Amino acid sequence: QLQLVESGGGLVQPGGSLRLSCVASGGTLDYYIINWFRQAPGEEREGISCINFQTDARNYADSVWGRFRISRDKSKNTVYLQMNNVKAEDTAIYYCAADWNPNSRICLADGDKGRYGLWGQGTQVTVSS
């Protein structure tokens, strides 16, 4: 049974950087699309960045484009989210989620959340001075 575990969250000052990790165990991430979602208090959960683990295709939401970078390490079965130049509005719980999609060559960061059947427990990111 595939499981996802996020880590790397914490308190960071505006303009700072943070790297989140999403480690998969119990199976390979090949043929999955991995998406980072975030949810701030009182807000809808939004997809911010995704990666097709097989093809390395990537996509970003406008809110993080140019500041965040998603990547994957096949040898470690891990997806990373490098967060740079963070802002107060990036404060949220960050989740990684997996969508089994062997026929897709791309991904969409703002894709249907309902497609993602596997979720991690989340990691808190707080941006504050």
Short mmCIF file of C-alpha atoms in Angstrom, two decimals:
data_model
loop_
_atom_site.label_atom_id
_atom_site.label_comp_id
_atom_site.label_asym_id
_atom_site.label_seq_id
_atom_site.Cartn_x
_atom_site.Cartn_y
_atom_site.Cartn_z
CA GLN A 1 0.00 0.00 0.00
CA LEU A 2 1.56 3.26 -1.15
CA GLN A 3 1.87 5.92 1.52
CA LEU A 4 2.99 9.53 1.32
CA VAL A 5 4.74 11.47 4.06
CA GLU A 6 5.47 15.19 3.85
CA SER A 7 8.18 16.95 5.79
CA GLY A 8 10.15 20.17 5.76
CA GLY A 9 7.53 22.63 6.92
CA GLY A 10 8.16 25.23 9.56
CA LEU A 11 8.42 28.93 10.29
CA VAL A 12 10.16 31.07 7.69
CA GLN A 13 10.52 34.81 7.27
CA PRO A 14 9.07 36.62 4.27
CA GLY A 15 11.50 36.42 1.40
CA GLY A 16 13.05 33.26 2.77
CA SER A 17 13.17 29.72 1.42
CA LEU A 18 11.97 26.31 2.46
CA ARG A 19 12.09 22.88 0.85
CA LEU A 20 9.28 20.42 1.35
CA SER A 21 9.66 16.71 0.74
CA CYS A 22 7.07 14.10 -0.13
CA VAL A 23 8.43 10.61 0.40
CA ALA A 24 6.56 7.59 -0.88
CA SER A 25 6.80 4.16 0.70
CA GLY A 26 5.18 0.84 -0.02
CA GLY A 27 5.46 1.22 -3.77
CA THR A 28 6.92 3.23 -6.62
CA LEU A 29 5.69 6.61 -7.80
CA ASP A 30 6.17 5.62 -11.44
CA TYR A 31 3.02 6.38 -13.45
CA TYR A 32 1.70 8.68 -10.75
CA ILE A 33 1.09 12.39 -10.97
CA ILE A 34 2.13 14.06 -7.74
CA ASN A 35 0.54 17.36 -6.85
CA TRP A 36 1.28 19.73 -4.03
CA PHE A 37 -1.85 21.27 -2.55
CA ARG A 38 -2.15 23.81 0.20
CA GLN A 39 -4.95 24.91 2.44
CA ALA A 40 -5.01 28.07 4.50
CA PRO A 41 -7.50 28.54 7.35
CA GLY A 42 -10.94 29.23 5.97
CA GLU A 43 -9.83 28.67 2.40
CA GLU A 44 -10.37 25.98 -0.20
CA ARG A 45 -7.59 23.49 -0.78
CA GLU A 46 -5.74 24.60 -3.90
CA GLY A 47 -3.38 22.78 -6.18
CA ILE A 48 -0.16 24.72 -6.62
CA SER A 49 2.32 22.49 -8.42
CA CYS A 50 2.40 19.06 -9.97
CA ILE A 51 4.87 16.71 -11.59
CA ASN A 52 4.39 13.69 -13.78
CA PHE A 53 6.79 11.30 -12.08
CA GLN A 54 7.39 9.30 -15.24
CA THR A 55 7.89 12.12 -17.76
CA ASP A 56 9.07 14.90 -15.43
CA ALA A 57 6.46 17.25 -16.90
CA ARG A 58 5.68 20.05 -14.45
CA ASN A 59 3.02 22.68 -13.95
CA TYR A 60 2.47 25.56 -11.57
CA ALA A 61 -0.38 27.71 -10.37
CA ASP A 62 -0.04 31.41 -11.09
CA SER A 63 0.21 32.12 -7.37
CA VAL A 64 3.56 30.33 -7.09
CA TRP A 65 4.93 30.53 -10.63
CA GLY A 66 8.52 31.78 -10.67
CA ARG A 67 8.95 31.31 -6.91
CA PHE A 68 8.36 27.61 -6.30
CA ARG A 69 10.01 24.72 -8.08
CA ILE A 70 8.89 21.10 -8.06
CA SER A 71 11.28 18.25 -8.71
CA ARG A 72 11.56 14.53 -8.22
CA ASP A 73 14.25 12.03 -7.31
CA LYS A 74 13.41 8.65 -8.76
CA SER A 75 16.09 6.88 -6.75
CA LYS A 76 14.53 8.15 -3.53
CA ASN A 77 10.90 7.88 -4.64
CA THR A 78 10.54 11.48 -3.49
CA VAL A 79 9.05 14.71 -4.76
CA TYR A 80 10.32 18.07 -3.56
CA LEU A 81 8.84 21.54 -3.49
CA GLN A 82 11.44 24.27 -3.29
CA MET A 83 9.77 27.42 -2.02
CA ASN A 84 11.66 30.65 -2.62
CA ASN A 85 10.79 34.26 -1.90
CA VAL A 86 7.92 33.16 0.29
CA LYS A 87 5.14 35.54 1.22
CA ALA A 88 2.72 35.73 4.13
CA GLU A 89 -0.01 34.42 1.85
CA ASP A 90 1.94 31.20 1.40
CA THR A 91 1.07 30.30 4.99
CA ALA A 92 -0.91 27.06 4.86
CA ILE A 93 -0.83 23.35 5.44
CA TYR A 94 0.89 21.76 2.47
CA TYR A 95 -0.15 18.33 1.26
CA CYS A 96 1.21 16.08 -1.42
CA ALA A 97 -1.19 13.81 -3.24
CA ALA A 98 -0.87 11.09 -5.85
CA ASP A 99 -3.01 10.29 -8.89
CA TRP A 100 -2.39 6.98 -10.68
CA ASN A 101 -2.36 8.03 -14.32
CA PRO A 102 -0.16 5.79 -16.48
CA ASN A 103 -1.45 7.21 -19.77
CA SER A 104 -0.77 10.87 -19.08
CA ARG A 105 2.36 12.66 -20.25
CA ILE A 106 1.62 15.93 -18.46
CA CYS A 107 -0.06 17.25 -15.32
CA LEU A 108 -2.17 20.23 -14.28
CA ALA A 109 -1.52 21.95 -10.98
CA ASP A 110 -5.14 23.02 -10.69
CA GLY A 111 -6.51 19.65 -11.75
CA ASP A 112 -9.48 17.92 -10.18
CA LYS A 113 -8.72 17.23 -6.52
CA GLY A 114 -11.09 14.29 -6.70
CA ARG A 115 -8.65 12.40 -8.92
CA TYR A 116 -6.12 12.23 -6.13
CA GLY A 117 -6.85 9.14 -4.11
CA LEU A 118 -3.75 9.16 -1.99
CA TRP A 119 -2.81 12.00 0.37
CA GLY A 120 -0.15 12.68 2.91
CA GLN A 121 -0.87 14.03 6.36
CA GLY A 122 0.31 17.55 5.56
CA THR A 123 3.04 19.82 6.83
CA GLN A 124 2.52 23.33 8.20
CA VAL A 125 4.28 26.27 6.59
CA THR A 126 4.09 29.60 8.37
CA VAL A 127 5.54 32.73 6.82
CA SER A 128 5.99 35.44 9.38
CA SER A 129 8.55 37.92 10.61
#
